[in-house]
Amino acid sequence: MSGAPATVPVRRGELPQQNNVLEPAWVKGALIAVALIFLTLFLFVPLVAVFTEALKKGWETYIAAIREDDALAAIKLTLITASIAVPLNLVFGVAASWCIAKFEFKGKSLLLTLIDLPFSVSPVISGLIYVLLFGAQGWFGPWLQEHDIKILFAVPGIVLATIFVTFPFVARELIPLMQAQGSEEEEAAIVLGASGWQTFFRVTLPNIKWGLLYGVILCNARAMGEFGAVSVVSGHIRGETNTVPLQVEILYNEYNFAAAFAVASLLALLALVTLALKSFIAWRLHEDYAGADSGEH
């Protein structure tokens, strides 16, 4: 029919094109104004407040709060936790994404549901799961006590809780990317004689490198900023099992506001760096898609 809208073909890696919504100028202006006001009130103002309060008493107080022994211990523990949780989640995310995107098997939907589980479960509940498993009255508690193995209120419990709440990030970033790319290139490499590992490192990995880095950055940010699950399993032992978010809570509850905001500013800086890296990687992903599309013609 002559009145039907023309269909624009969609290339691989490109979102379907949509017609511009024709609205009066005042509607567009109002929507933009609402968005800017919302971002100002709930993002920019709190962010400025954190750094203002952190530097309120001068640089010497700020540096002293960060160099305090408990704060340094919290920073060290946070880095150790992230350095363990993120690589493990990277391996799991790549393996799960490869399995889901490249193969068909029974239980695939169940695996996808389990990957999304941490998104639907409260972090506090995630921490309680480990208390039920490894606590003194838990399933494995008596055996752990008998063999003098400490998981709760120690670094292993914090790492386990962090892994649980962060493991979807890499997988959920890679699964749609791998599905969009298909498996034609891998199949061609195998036909030409490449082994499985050669195919992965020379074909698959270069195609997903920016998506993988995107997922790792999100995973790292969540690992370093996690509060609820870690709070349940840590025991709040100062200088031993407090991560940076827990240290901020303790300082704030002690009315040591300058130190609390100084330590919190580290997490705010992490958020800003994460945002900048996300924007850069999103741009590179767009460039890669554009390059792939232009190479098809």
mmCIF file of C-alpha atoms in Angstrom:
data_model
loop_
_atom_site.group_PDB
_atom_site.id
_atom_site.type_symbol
_atom_site.label_atom_id
_atom_site.label_comp_id
_atom_site.label_asym_id
_atom_site.label_seq_id
_atom_site.Cartn_x
_atom_site.Cartn_y
_atom_site.Cartn_z
ATOM 1 C CA MET A 1 0.000 0.000 0.000
ATOM 2 C CA SER A 2 1.239 3.491 -0.822
ATOM 3 C CA GLY A 3 0.416 4.798 2.643
ATOM 4 C CA ALA A 4 2.476 2.181 4.489
ATOM 5 C CA PRO A 5 5.760 3.399 6.014
ATOM 6 C CA ALA A 6 8.922 2.253 4.288
ATOM 7 C CA THR A 7 10.878 -0.464 6.082
ATOM 8 C CA VAL A 8 14.539 0.371 6.653
ATOM 9 C CA PRO A 9 16.807 -2.695 6.659
ATOM 10 C CA VAL A 10 18.735 -3.218 9.870
ATOM 11 C CA ARG A 11 22.394 -4.166 9.666
ATOM 12 C CA ARG A 12 24.138 -6.367 12.202
ATOM 13 C CA GLY A 13 24.949 -4.538 15.428
ATOM 14 C CA GLU A 14 22.603 -1.663 14.606
ATOM 15 C CA LEU A 15 19.395 -0.783 16.388
ATOM 16 C CA PRO A 16 16.250 -0.438 14.278
ATOM 17 C CA GLN A 17 15.686 3.132 13.103
ATOM 18 C CA GLN A 18 12.658 4.889 14.481
ATOM 19 C CA ASN A 19 10.848 7.949 13.189
ATOM 20 C CA ASN A 20 11.289 11.141 15.175
ATOM 21 C CA VAL A 21 8.393 11.891 17.461
ATOM 22 C CA LEU A 22 6.755 15.115 16.347
ATOM 23 C CA GLU A 23 6.006 17.098 19.492
ATOM 24 C CA PRO A 24 5.735 20.818 20.151
ATOM 25 C CA ALA A 25 8.948 22.547 21.146
ATOM 26 C CA TRP A 26 7.645 23.281 24.652
ATOM 27 C CA VAL A 27 7.093 19.547 25.294
ATOM 28 C CA LYS A 28 10.673 18.730 24.341
ATOM 29 C CA GLY A 29 11.942 21.615 26.441
ATOM 30 C CA ALA A 30 9.883 20.528 29.441
ATOM 31 C CA LEU A 31 11.133 16.946 29.229
ATOM 32 C CA ILE A 32 14.741 18.099 28.959
ATOM 33 C CA ALA A 33 14.262 20.472 31.904
ATOM 34 C CA VAL A 34 12.744 17.718 34.067
ATOM 35 C CA ALA A 35 15.648 15.403 33.235
ATOM 36 C CA LEU A 36 18.231 18.076 34.045
ATOM 37 C CA ILE A 37 16.522 19.018 37.320
ATOM 38 C CA PHE A 38 16.336 15.366 38.338
ATOM 39 C CA LEU A 39 20.025 14.791 37.560
ATOM 40 C CA THR A 40 21.007 17.963 39.385
ATOM 41 C CA LEU A 41 19.072 17.141 42.556
ATOM 42 C CA PHE A 42 19.847 13.434 42.789
ATOM 43 C CA LEU A 43 23.282 13.190 41.178
ATOM 44 C CA PHE A 44 25.272 16.396 40.876
ATOM 45 C CA VAL A 45 24.291 18.010 44.192
ATOM 46 C CA PRO A 46 25.087 14.899 46.317
ATOM 47 C CA LEU A 47 28.359 14.452 44.428
ATOM 48 C CA VAL A 48 29.400 18.055 45.043
ATOM 49 C CA ALA A 49 28.308 17.739 48.681
ATOM 50 C CA VAL A 50 30.580 14.729 49.217
ATOM 51 C CA PHE A 51 33.695 16.543 48.018
ATOM 52 C CA THR A 52 32.711 19.800 49.743
ATOM 53 C CA GLU A 53 32.313 18.080 53.130
ATOM 54 C CA ALA A 54 35.451 16.009 52.574
ATOM 55 C CA LEU A 55 37.571 19.130 52.002
ATOM 56 C CA LYS A 56 35.704 21.333 54.480
ATOM 57 C CA LYS A 57 38.520 21.222 57.050
ATOM 58 C CA GLY A 58 41.345 21.471 54.553
ATOM 59 C CA TRP A 59 43.686 19.163 52.686
ATOM 60 C CA GLU A 60 45.634 18.170 55.800
ATOM 61 C CA THR A 61 42.529 16.777 57.485
ATOM 62 C CA TYR A 62 41.480 15.088 54.251
ATOM 63 C CA ILE A 63 44.835 13.355 53.745
ATOM 64 C CA ALA A 64 45.066 12.429 57.432
ATOM 65 C CA ALA A 65 41.640 10.753 57.300
ATOM 66 C CA ILE A 66 42.648 8.655 54.295
ATOM 67 C CA ARG A 67 46.063 7.747 55.757
ATOM 68 C CA GLU A 68 44.578 6.672 59.094
ATOM 69 C CA ASP A 69 45.383 3.023 59.888
ATOM 70 C CA ASP A 70 41.791 1.742 59.801
ATOM 71 C CA ALA A 71 41.104 3.588 56.547
ATOM 72 C CA LEU A 72 44.225 2.149 54.922
ATOM 73 C CA ALA A 73 43.242 -1.326 56.115
ATOM 74 C CA ALA A 74 39.765 -0.855 54.630
ATOM 75 C CA ILE A 75 41.224 0.314 51.314
ATOM 76 C CA LYS A 76 43.615 -2.644 51.256
ATOM 77 C CA LEU A 77 40.841 -5.145 51.972
ATOM 78 C CA THR A 78 38.620 -3.584 49.306
ATOM 79 C CA LEU A 79 41.394 -3.885 46.720
ATOM 80 C CA ILE A 80 42.138 -7.485 47.724
ATOM 81 C CA THR A 81 38.459 -8.415 47.477
ATOM 82 C CA ALA A 82 38.074 -6.818 44.059
ATOM 83 C CA SER A 83 41.323 -8.365 42.795
ATOM 84 C CA ILE A 84 39.942 -11.828 43.600
ATOM 85 C CA ALA A 85 36.264 -11.389 42.714
ATOM 86 C CA VAL A 86 36.684 -9.588 39.382
ATOM 87 C CA PRO A 87 39.042 -12.101 37.680
ATOM 88 C CA LEU A 88 36.888 -15.017 38.824
ATOM 89 C CA ASN A 89 33.770 -13.317 37.494
ATOM 90 C CA LEU A 90 35.614 -12.547 34.265
ATOM 91 C CA VAL A 91 36.365 -16.248 33.726
ATOM 92 C CA PHE A 92 32.814 -17.248 34.645
ATOM 93 C CA GLY A 93 31.279 -14.523 32.489
ATOM 94 C CA VAL A 94 33.249 -15.469 29.388
ATOM 95 C CA ALA A 95 32.563 -19.200 29.861
ATOM 96 C CA ALA A 96 28.846 -18.699 30.518
ATOM 97 C CA SER A 97 28.470 -16.262 27.620
ATOM 98 C CA TRP A 98 30.286 -18.601 25.225
ATOM 99 C CA CYS A 99 28.098 -21.502 26.323
ATOM 100 C CA ILE A 100 24.800 -19.604 26.085
ATOM 101 C CA ALA A 101 25.508 -17.670 22.889
ATOM 102 C CA LYS A 102 27.189 -20.407 20.851
ATOM 103 C CA PHE A 103 25.343 -23.592 21.864
ATOM 104 C CA GLU A 104 21.826 -24.909 22.325
ATOM 105 C CA PHE A 105 21.250 -27.238 25.270
ATOM 106 C CA LYS A 106 18.662 -28.252 27.826
ATOM 107 C CA GLY A 107 18.560 -25.975 30.837
ATOM 108 C CA LYS A 108 19.722 -22.901 28.934
ATOM 109 C CA SER A 109 16.814 -20.806 30.214
ATOM 110 C CA LEU A 110 17.503 -22.000 33.760
ATOM 111 C CA LEU A 111 21.142 -20.954 33.467
ATOM 112 C CA LEU A 112 20.090 -17.486 32.283
ATOM 113 C CA THR A 113 17.696 -17.215 35.223
ATOM 114 C CA LEU A 114 20.411 -18.200 37.707
ATOM 115 C CA ILE A 115 22.771 -15.617 36.230
ATOM 116 C CA ASP A 116 20.143 -12.933 36.862
ATOM 117 C CA LEU A 117 19.501 -14.137 40.431
ATOM 118 C CA PRO A 118 21.746 -11.561 42.187
ATOM 119 C CA PHE A 119 19.834 -8.780 40.389
ATOM 120 C CA SER A 120 16.551 -9.918 41.949
ATOM 121 C CA VAL A 121 17.790 -10.851 45.441
ATOM 122 C CA SER A 122 18.587 -8.237 48.066
ATOM 123 C CA PRO A 123 22.327 -8.067 48.882
ATOM 124 C CA VAL A 124 21.443 -8.528 52.557
ATOM 125 C CA ILE A 125 19.722 -11.806 51.695
ATOM 126 C CA SER A 126 22.821 -12.794 49.740
ATOM 127 C CA GLY A 127 24.899 -12.282 52.860
ATOM 128 C CA LEU A 128 22.445 -14.236 54.979
ATOM 129 C CA ILE A 129 22.799 -17.183 52.599
ATOM 130 C CA TYR A 130 26.441 -17.481 53.617
ATOM 131 C CA VAL A 131 25.548 -17.107 57.276
ATOM 132 C CA LEU A 132 23.162 -20.056 56.919
ATOM 133 C CA LEU A 133 25.864 -22.058 55.157
ATOM 134 C CA PHE A 134 28.994 -21.204 57.130
ATOM 135 C CA GLY A 135 27.724 -19.762 60.423
ATOM 136 C CA ALA A 136 28.213 -21.498 63.763
ATOM 137 C CA GLN A 137 24.716 -22.999 63.471
ATOM 138 C CA GLY A 138 24.838 -23.336 59.690
ATOM 139 C CA TRP A 139 25.090 -26.393 57.498
ATOM 140 C CA PHE A 140 28.886 -26.455 57.413
ATOM 141 C CA GLY A 141 29.544 -24.451 60.599
ATOM 142 C CA PRO A 142 30.367 -27.354 62.954
ATOM 143 C CA TRP A 143 32.723 -28.950 60.418
ATOM 144 C CA LEU A 144 34.500 -25.636 59.792
ATOM 145 C CA GLN A 145 34.941 -25.054 63.511
ATOM 146 C CA GLU A 146 36.263 -28.573 63.976
ATOM 147 C CA HIS A 147 38.931 -27.980 61.309
ATOM 148 C CA ASP A 148 39.642 -24.391 62.428
ATOM 149 C CA ILE A 149 38.558 -22.887 59.118
ATOM 150 C CA LYS A 150 37.137 -19.389 59.329
ATOM 151 C CA ILE A 151 34.947 -18.059 56.520
ATOM 152 C CA LEU A 152 32.451 -15.734 58.173
ATOM 153 C CA PHE A 153 33.822 -12.557 59.772
ATOM 154 C CA ALA A 154 36.976 -13.019 57.715
ATOM 155 C CA VAL A 155 38.281 -12.270 54.226
ATOM 156 C CA PRO A 156 36.932 -15.497 52.602
ATOM 157 C CA GLY A 157 33.347 -14.624 53.541
ATOM 158 C CA ILE A 158 33.714 -11.094 52.204
ATOM 159 C CA VAL A 159 35.142 -12.395 48.927
ATOM 160 C CA LEU A 160 32.376 -15.003 48.541
ATOM 161 C CA ALA A 161 29.631 -12.448 49.179
ATOM 162 C CA THR A 162 31.211 -10.023 46.715
ATOM 163 C CA ILE A 163 31.523 -12.703 44.032
ATOM 164 C CA PHE A 164 27.863 -13.592 44.439
ATOM 165 C CA VAL A 165 26.536 -10.066 43.979
ATOM 166 C CA THR A 166 28.859 -9.238 41.058
ATOM 167 C CA PHE A 167 28.976 -12.363 38.898
ATOM 168 C CA PRO A 168 26.152 -11.343 36.480
ATOM 169 C CA PHE A 169 27.875 -8.198 35.200
ATOM 170 C CA VAL A 170 30.410 -9.672 32.783
ATOM 171 C CA ALA A 171 28.086 -12.418 31.559
ATOM 172 C CA ARG A 172 25.141 -10.101 31.016
ATOM 173 C CA GLU A 173 27.295 -7.717 28.990
ATOM 174 C CA LEU A 174 28.785 -10.424 26.769
ATOM 175 C CA ILE A 175 25.753 -12.648 26.110
ATOM 176 C CA PRO A 176 23.838 -10.228 23.824
ATOM 177 C CA LEU A 177 27.101 -9.144 22.165
ATOM 178 C CA MET A 178 28.070 -12.727 21.305
ATOM 179 C CA GLN A 179 24.546 -13.550 20.168
ATOM 180 C CA ALA A 180 24.548 -10.532 17.836
ATOM 181 C CA GLN A 181 27.898 -11.534 16.328
ATOM 182 C CA GLY A 182 26.825 -15.116 15.682
ATOM 183 C CA SER A 183 29.232 -18.022 15.256
ATOM 184 C CA GLU A 184 30.103 -17.800 11.545
ATOM 185 C CA GLU A 185 33.652 -16.530 12.142
ATOM 186 C CA GLU A 186 34.413 -19.227 14.723
ATOM 187 C CA GLU A 187 33.074 -21.926 12.423
ATOM 188 C CA ALA A 188 35.205 -20.607 9.566
ATOM 189 C CA ALA A 189 38.322 -20.622 11.770
ATOM 190 C CA ILE A 190 37.700 -24.221 12.823
ATOM 191 C CA VAL A 191 37.149 -25.294 9.202
ATOM 192 C CA LEU A 192 40.511 -23.712 8.331
ATOM 193 C CA GLY A 193 42.210 -25.839 10.988
ATOM 194 C CA ALA A 194 42.295 -23.627 14.084
ATOM 195 C CA SER A 195 42.006 -25.306 17.469
ATOM 196 C CA GLY A 196 39.433 -24.289 20.064
ATOM 197 C CA TRP A 197 41.892 -22.116 22.006
ATOM 198 C CA GLN A 198 43.247 -20.527 18.813
ATOM 199 C CA THR A 199 39.703 -19.736 17.711
ATOM 200 C CA PHE A 200 38.933 -18.139 21.057
ATOM 201 C CA PHE A 201 42.070 -15.996 21.351
ATOM 202 C CA ARG A 202 42.328 -14.967 17.676
ATOM 203 C CA VAL A 203 38.671 -14.677 16.670
ATOM 204 C CA THR A 204 36.259 -14.501 19.599
ATOM 205 C CA LEU A 205 38.296 -12.454 22.077
ATOM 206 C CA PRO A 206 39.174 -9.614 19.655
ATOM 207 C CA ASN A 207 35.481 -9.327 18.751
ATOM 208 C CA ILE A 208 34.334 -9.026 22.373
ATOM 209 C CA LYS A 209 37.266 -7.158 23.920
ATOM 210 C CA TRP A 210 35.444 -3.851 24.442
ATOM 211 C CA GLY A 211 32.281 -5.506 25.730
ATOM 212 C CA LEU A 212 34.408 -7.619 28.061
ATOM 213 C CA LEU A 213 36.208 -4.549 29.389
ATOM 214 C CA TYR A 214 32.844 -2.801 29.838
ATOM 215 C CA GLY A 215 31.558 -5.691 31.974
ATOM 216 C CA VAL A 216 34.782 -5.854 33.989
ATOM 217 C CA ILE A 217 34.587 -2.145 34.819
ATOM 218 C CA LEU A 218 30.999 -2.466 36.033
ATOM 219 C CA CYS A 219 31.892 -5.579 38.008
ATOM 220 C CA ASN A 220 34.863 -3.858 39.651
ATOM 221 C CA ALA A 221 32.824 -0.787 40.579
ATOM 222 C CA ARG A 222 30.146 -2.936 42.228
ATOM 223 C CA ALA A 223 32.747 -5.098 43.995
ATOM 224 C CA MET A 224 34.493 -2.091 45.532
ATOM 225 C CA GLY A 225 31.242 -0.359 46.469
ATOM 226 C CA GLU A 226 29.235 -3.324 47.790
ATOM 227 C CA PHE A 227 27.770 -2.728 51.250
ATOM 228 C CA GLY A 228 24.766 -4.933 52.105
ATOM 229 C CA ALA A 229 26.117 -8.442 51.547
ATOM 230 C CA VAL A 230 29.566 -7.587 52.906
ATOM 231 C CA SER A 231 28.055 -5.943 55.991
ATOM 232 C CA VAL A 232 26.304 -9.191 56.937
ATOM 233 C CA VAL A 233 29.350 -11.458 56.647
ATOM 234 C CA SER A 234 32.146 -9.103 57.755
ATOM 235 C CA GLY A 235 31.500 -8.775 61.482
ATOM 236 C CA HIS A 236 32.597 -5.093 61.330
ATOM 237 C CA ILE A 237 36.011 -5.761 62.862
ATOM 238 C CA ARG A 238 37.920 -2.509 62.580
ATOM 239 C CA GLY A 239 41.206 -2.787 60.776
ATOM 240 C CA GLU A 240 40.465 -6.378 59.714
ATOM 241 C CA THR A 241 37.109 -6.969 58.004
ATOM 242 C CA ASN A 242 35.884 -3.479 57.153
ATOM 243 C CA THR A 243 35.850 -2.516 53.485
ATOM 244 C CA VAL A 244 35.680 1.123 52.402
ATOM 245 C CA PRO A 245 31.835 1.358 52.481
ATOM 246 C CA LEU A 246 31.757 -0.186 55.964
ATOM 247 C CA GLN A 247 34.480 2.175 57.156
ATOM 248 C CA VAL A 248 32.423 5.131 55.941
ATOM 249 C CA GLU A 249 29.425 3.887 57.926
ATOM 250 C CA ILE A 250 31.468 3.494 61.116
ATOM 251 C CA LEU A 251 33.030 6.952 60.824
ATOM 252 C CA TYR A 252 29.651 8.544 60.148
ATOM 253 C CA ASN A 253 28.025 6.779 63.113
ATOM 254 C CA GLU A 254 30.845 8.108 65.280
ATOM 255 C CA TYR A 255 30.032 11.657 64.079
ATOM 256 C CA ASN A 256 33.456 11.896 62.453
ATOM 257 C CA PHE A 257 31.910 13.518 59.405
ATOM 258 C CA ALA A 258 35.075 14.943 57.861
ATOM 259 C CA ALA A 259 36.789 11.553 57.855
ATOM 260 C CA ALA A 260 33.619 9.787 56.691
ATOM 261 C CA PHE A 261 33.237 12.093 53.688
ATOM 262 C CA ALA A 262 36.965 11.913 52.952
ATOM 263 C CA VAL A 263 36.845 8.126 52.687
ATOM 264 C CA ALA A 264 33.515 8.311 50.816
ATOM 265 C CA SER A 265 35.125 10.616 48.266
ATOM 266 C CA LEU A 266 37.308 7.685 47.188
ATOM 267 C CA LEU A 267 34.172 5.806 46.158
ATOM 268 C CA ALA A 268 32.872 8.945 44.439
ATOM 269 C CA LEU A 269 36.115 9.199 42.477
ATOM 270 C CA LEU A 270 35.767 5.543 41.543
ATOM 271 C CA ALA A 271 32.263 6.275 40.249
ATOM 272 C CA LEU A 272 33.507 9.185 38.128
ATOM 273 C CA VAL A 273 36.351 7.132 36.676
ATOM 274 C CA THR A 274 33.932 4.287 35.975
ATOM 275 C CA LEU A 275 31.563 6.680 34.203
ATOM 276 C CA ALA A 276 34.374 8.079 32.051
ATOM 277 C CA LEU A 277 35.602 4.601 31.115
ATOM 278 C CA LYS A 278 32.064 3.442 30.351
ATOM 279 C CA SER A 279 31.553 6.391 28.018
ATOM 280 C CA PHE A 280 34.840 5.713 26.239
ATOM 281 C CA ILE A 281 34.123 1.997 25.833
ATOM 282 C CA ALA A 282 30.571 2.672 24.654
ATOM 283 C CA TRP A 283 32.047 4.957 21.990
ATOM 284 C CA ARG A 284 34.555 2.288 20.942
ATOM 285 C CA LEU A 285 31.788 -0.310 20.739
ATOM 286 C CA HIS A 286 29.812 2.033 18.500
ATOM 287 C CA GLU A 287 32.895 2.579 16.317
ATOM 288 C CA ASP A 288 33.467 -1.173 16.062
ATOM 289 C CA TYR A 289 29.871 -1.749 14.999
ATOM 290 C CA ALA A 290 30.094 1.063 12.459
ATOM 291 C CA GLY A 291 33.306 -0.380 11.078
ATOM 292 C CA ALA A 292 31.797 -3.858 10.835
ATOM 293 C CA ASP A 293 28.750 -2.460 9.026
ATOM 294 C CA SER A 294 30.829 -0.481 6.536
ATOM 295 C CA GLY A 295 32.943 -3.545 5.856
ATOM 296 C CA GLU A 296 29.865 -5.475 4.789
ATOM 297 C CA HIS A 297 29.272 -3.164 1.814
#
